Coordinates of C-alpha atoms in Angstrom, one line a residue:
M204 CA 7.4 -6.8 -13.7
T205 CA 9.2 -5.3 -10.7
A206 CA 7.8 -6.9 -7.6
L207 CA 6.4 -5.1 -4.6
F208 CA 7.1 -6.9 -1.0
I209 CA 5.2 -5.5 1.9
N210 CA 6.8 -5.5 5.2
V211 CA 4.2 -6.5 7.9
D212 CA 6.4 -5.4 10.9
P213 CA 4.6 -2.0 11.4
V214 CA 1.5 -4.1 11.9
A215 CA 3.2 -6.3 14.5
M216 CA 4.6 -3.1 16.2
L217 CA 1.1 -1.7 16.7
R218 CA -0.1 -4.7 18.3
Q219 CA 3.0 -5.2 20.6
A220 CA 2.8 -1.5 21.6
S221 CA -0.8 -2.0 22.8
Q222 CA -0.2 -5.3 24.2
E223 CA -3.3 -6.7 22.6
T224 CA -4.0 -9.3 19.9
T225 CA -4.6 -6.8 17.2
P226 CA -3.9 -5.5 14.8
D227 CA -2.9 -8.9 13.2
P228 CA 0.1 -9.0 11.0
I229 CA -1.2 -12.2 9.3
A230 CA -4.6 -10.6 8.3
G231 CA -2.7 -7.5 7.0
A232 CA -0.3 -9.9 4.9
L233 CA -3.5 -11.7 3.4
L234 CA -5.3 -8.3 2.7
A235 CA -2.1 -7.0 1.0
E236 CA -1.9 -10.1 -1.0
I237 CA -5.3 -9.7 -2.3
A238 CA -4.4 -6.1 -3.2
G239 CA -1.5 -7.2 -5.4
V240 CA 1.8 -7.6 -3.4
D241 CA 4.2 -10.2 -4.7
G242 CA 5.7 -11.2 -1.3
V243 CA 5.5 -10.6 2.5
V244 CA 8.5 -9.7 4.5
C245 CA 8.9 -10.0 8.3
H246 CA 11.9 -9.5 10.6
L247 CA 12.2 -11.8 13.4
H248 CA 14.4 -10.0 15.9
E249 CA 16.4 -11.7 18.6
D250 CA 14.4 -9.9 21.4
R251 CA 11.0 -10.6 19.5
R252 CA 10.2 -7.0 19.8
H253 CA 7.5 -7.0 16.9
I254 CA 7.0 -10.2 14.9
Q255 CA 6.8 -13.3 17.0
D256 CA 7.6 -16.9 16.2
R257 CA 3.9 -17.8 16.1
D258 CA 3.4 -14.9 13.4
L259 CA 6.2 -16.4 11.3
R260 CA 4.8 -19.8 11.4
L261 CA 1.3 -18.8 10.6
L262 CA 2.6 -16.6 7.6
R263 CA 4.4 -19.5 6.2
K264 CA 1.0 -21.5 6.5
T265 CA -1.2 -19.0 5.0
I266 CA 0.3 -16.6 2.6
Q267 CA 0.3 -17.6 -1.1
T268 CA 3.0 -15.4 -2.4
Q269 CA 6.6 -15.4 -1.3
L270 CA 7.8 -15.2 2.4
I271 CA 11.0 -13.2 3.0
L272 CA 12.5 -13.7 6.3
E273 CA 14.8 -10.9 7.6
M274 CA 17.0 -12.1 10.5
A275 CA 20.5 -12.0 12.2
A276 CA 23.2 -14.1 11.2
T277 CA 22.9 -16.4 14.5
S278 CA 22.8 -20.0 15.0
E279 CA 19.2 -19.7 16.6
M280 CA 18.0 -17.7 13.5
V281 CA 19.6 -20.3 11.0
G282 CA 17.7 -23.0 12.8
I283 CA 14.4 -21.1 12.6
A284 CA 15.0 -20.4 9.0
L285 CA 15.7 -24.0 8.1
D286 CA 12.6 -25.1 9.9
V287 CA 10.2 -22.7 8.5
R288 CA 11.8 -22.5 5.0
P289 CA 10.9 -19.1 3.6
E290 CA 11.4 -18.4 -0.1
R291 CA 14.2 -16.0 0.8
V292 CA 16.4 -15.1 3.8
T293 CA 17.8 -11.6 4.2
L294 CA 20.6 -11.2 6.7
F295 CA 20.6 -8.1 8.7
P296 CA 22.7 -6.7 11.6
E297 CA 20.9 -7.2 14.9
S298 CA 20.6 -4.2 17.3
D299 CA 18.7 -3.6 20.4
T300 CA 16.8 -0.6 19.1
D301 CA 14.8 -0.1 16.0
T302 CA 17.7 1.1 13.9
A303 CA 17.4 -1.6 11.1
G304 CA 17.1 1.2 8.5
K305 CA 20.2 3.0 9.6
V306 CA 22.6 0.2 10.4
N307 CA 24.1 -2.1 7.5
L308 CA 25.9 -5.4 7.5
D309 CA 29.5 -4.7 7.4
L310 CA 31.1 -7.3 5.2
I311 CA 34.7 -6.1 6.0
V312 CA 34.3 -6.9 9.6
H313 CA 32.1 -9.8 9.5
N314 CA 33.2 -11.3 6.1
K315 CA 33.8 -14.8 7.7
S316 CA 30.9 -15.2 9.8
I317 CA 28.5 -13.9 7.0
A318 CA 30.1 -16.3 4.5
E319 CA 29.5 -19.2 6.8
T320 CA 25.8 -18.5 7.5
V321 CA 25.1 -17.7 3.7
G322 CA 26.6 -21.2 3.0
A323 CA 24.6 -22.9 5.7
I324 CA 21.2 -21.5 4.4
Q325 CA 21.9 -22.1 0.7
S326 CA 23.0 -25.6 1.3
N327 CA 19.5 -26.2 2.5
G328 CA 18.0 -24.6 -0.9
I329 CA 17.2 -21.3 0.5
P330 CA 18.5 -18.2 -1.3
V331 CA 20.1 -15.5 0.8
S332 CA 20.2 -11.7 0.4
L333 CA 22.5 -9.3 2.4
F334 CA 21.3 -5.9 3.6
I335 CA 24.0 -3.6 2.8
A336 CA 24.8 0.1 2.0
P337 CA 25.2 1.3 -1.6
E338 CA 29.0 1.0 -1.4
P339 CA 31.0 -0.7 -4.2
E340 CA 33.3 -2.4 -1.6
Q341 CA 30.4 -4.0 0.4
I342 CA 28.9 -5.3 -3.0
K343 CA 32.0 -6.9 -4.0
L344 CA 32.5 -8.5 -0.8
A345 CA 28.8 -9.8 -1.1
H346 CA 29.6 -11.3 -4.3
Q347 CA 32.7 -12.9 -2.8
V348 CA 30.8 -14.5 0.2
G349 CA 28.6 -16.2 -2.3
T350 CA 25.3 -14.6 -1.6
D351 CA 22.4 -14.8 -4.2
G352 CA 21.6 -11.2 -3.9
I353 CA 21.6 -8.0 -2.0
H354 CA 19.1 -5.7 -0.2
I355 CA 20.4 -2.2 -0.8
N356 CA 19.6 0.2 2.0
T357 CA 17.8 3.2 0.7
Y358 CA 17.5 5.1 4.1
T359 CA 20.2 7.5 3.6
F360 CA 18.5 8.6 0.2
C361 CA 15.0 8.7 1.8
S362 CA 16.0 10.7 4.7
A363 CA 18.4 13.2 2.9
T364 CA 17.6 16.8 3.2
G365 CA 18.5 19.2 0.4
V366 CA 18.5 18.6 -3.4
N367 CA 22.2 18.1 -3.6
K368 CA 22.4 15.5 -0.7
R369 CA 19.5 13.5 -2.1
R370 CA 21.0 13.6 -5.6
Q371 CA 24.3 12.3 -4.2
A372 CA 22.7 9.6 -2.3
M373 CA 20.6 8.5 -5.2
A374 CA 23.8 8.4 -7.6
K375 CA 25.4 5.9 -5.1
I376 CA 22.3 3.8 -5.4
V377 CA 22.4 3.8 -9.1
D378 CA 26.0 3.1 -9.2
A379 CA 25.5 0.2 -6.6
V380 CA 22.6 -1.4 -8.6
K381 CA 24.6 -1.3 -11.8
L382 CA 27.6 -3.0 -10.2
A383 CA 25.5 -5.6 -8.6
R384 CA 23.9 -6.5 -12.0
K385 CA 27.2 -6.9 -13.4
L386 CA 28.0 -9.4 -10.7
K387 CA 24.8 -11.0 -11.5
L388 CA 23.3 -10.4 -8.0
T389 CA 19.6 -10.5 -7.4
I390 CA 18.7 -6.9 -6.4
F391 CA 16.1 -5.7 -3.8
T392 CA 16.0 -2.3 -2.3
G393 CA 14.0 -0.7 0.8
H394 CA 13.9 1.2 3.9
G395 CA 12.4 4.8 4.1
L396 CA 10.7 4.3 0.6
D397 CA 7.4 6.0 0.4
Y398 CA 4.8 7.3 -2.1
T399 CA 7.2 10.2 -3.1
T400 CA 10.7 8.7 -2.9
I401 CA 9.6 5.7 -4.9
K402 CA 9.4 7.9 -8.1
A403 CA 13.2 8.7 -8.1
F404 CA 13.8 5.1 -9.1
K405 CA 12.2 5.5 -12.5
G406 CA 14.2 3.8 -15.3
L407 CA 16.2 1.6 -12.7
S408 CA 15.1 -1.6 -14.2
E409 CA 17.7 -3.7 -12.7
V410 CA 15.9 -3.6 -9.2
E411 CA 13.8 -6.7 -9.0
A412 CA 11.8 -5.9 -6.0
Y413 CA 11.0 -3.2 -3.5
S414 CA 10.5 -3.8 0.1
I415 CA 8.1 -1.3 1.8
G416 CA 6.3 -1.4 5.1
H417 CA 6.0 1.8 7.1
A418 CA 4.6 3.9 4.3
I419 CA 2.0 1.6 3.2
I420 CA 0.8 0.6 6.6
S421 CA 0.7 4.4 7.5
R422 CA -1.4 5.0 4.5
A423 CA -3.6 2.0 5.2
V424 CA -4.6 3.7 8.5
L425 CA -6.3 6.5 6.7
V426 CA -7.6 4.7 3.4
G427 CA -7.3 0.9 4.0
I428 CA -4.7 -1.6 3.1
D429 CA -6.3 -2.5 -0.2
R430 CA -6.1 1.1 -1.5
A431 CA -2.7 1.7 0.0
V432 CA -1.1 -1.3 -1.6
R433 CA -2.8 -0.6 -5.0
E434 CA -1.6 2.9 -5.0
M435 CA 2.0 1.8 -4.4
R436 CA 1.6 -1.0 -6.9
A437 CA 0.6 1.5 -9.6
L438 CA 3.8 3.8 -8.7
I439 CA 6.0 0.8 -9.1
D440 CA 4.4 -0.3 -12.2
A441 CA 5.0 3.2 -13.7
L442 CA 8.8 3.3 -13.0

């Protein structure tokens, strides 16, 4: 069964914006687990704009499914990952604004440093994925640096306007998934996926997990997190 991971960053974003103690991303994660998610994703930014160190450590202590830590390839973050020991680390480019869905790791430019970070984390028994664009060269380089898997960025597809642009973007994702499978990489996808765009992935059985945050949390504001998760779970089960 294809997995559904919920990203709880949007819950932390609301909390930080209001400068209050609620809503609580840990409570959101626990409710999402009850509703049927297979893992919880959080992104610890270097500036701690959303998820805080305390959130990460509480998630590690409380959730019963997988914990996936998204982070930059820095020595500080590697140290935190090795201390907290999530089930998986996904390496992201770091930026000073909320553009994670638009910016990908560039393995042409940062090949050596990413390879070193991947090795440091894997040597401590933690699998690593890389957040990359659906481009053949990037996928081949991901394989060369020894990563366990990739997280294919779906933002371009989800934000495409017009039938042709969306078809072209989806075709690139399909080709990327097929190539990654040939290279025996674990395949996750996400960023921008919602209750409509997820339907375009029907038949793409090579994808092992979808990581979705904003769409589910936005829906949860209206109908509650239990229903929001169950609706997305049903859509993924039908793919």
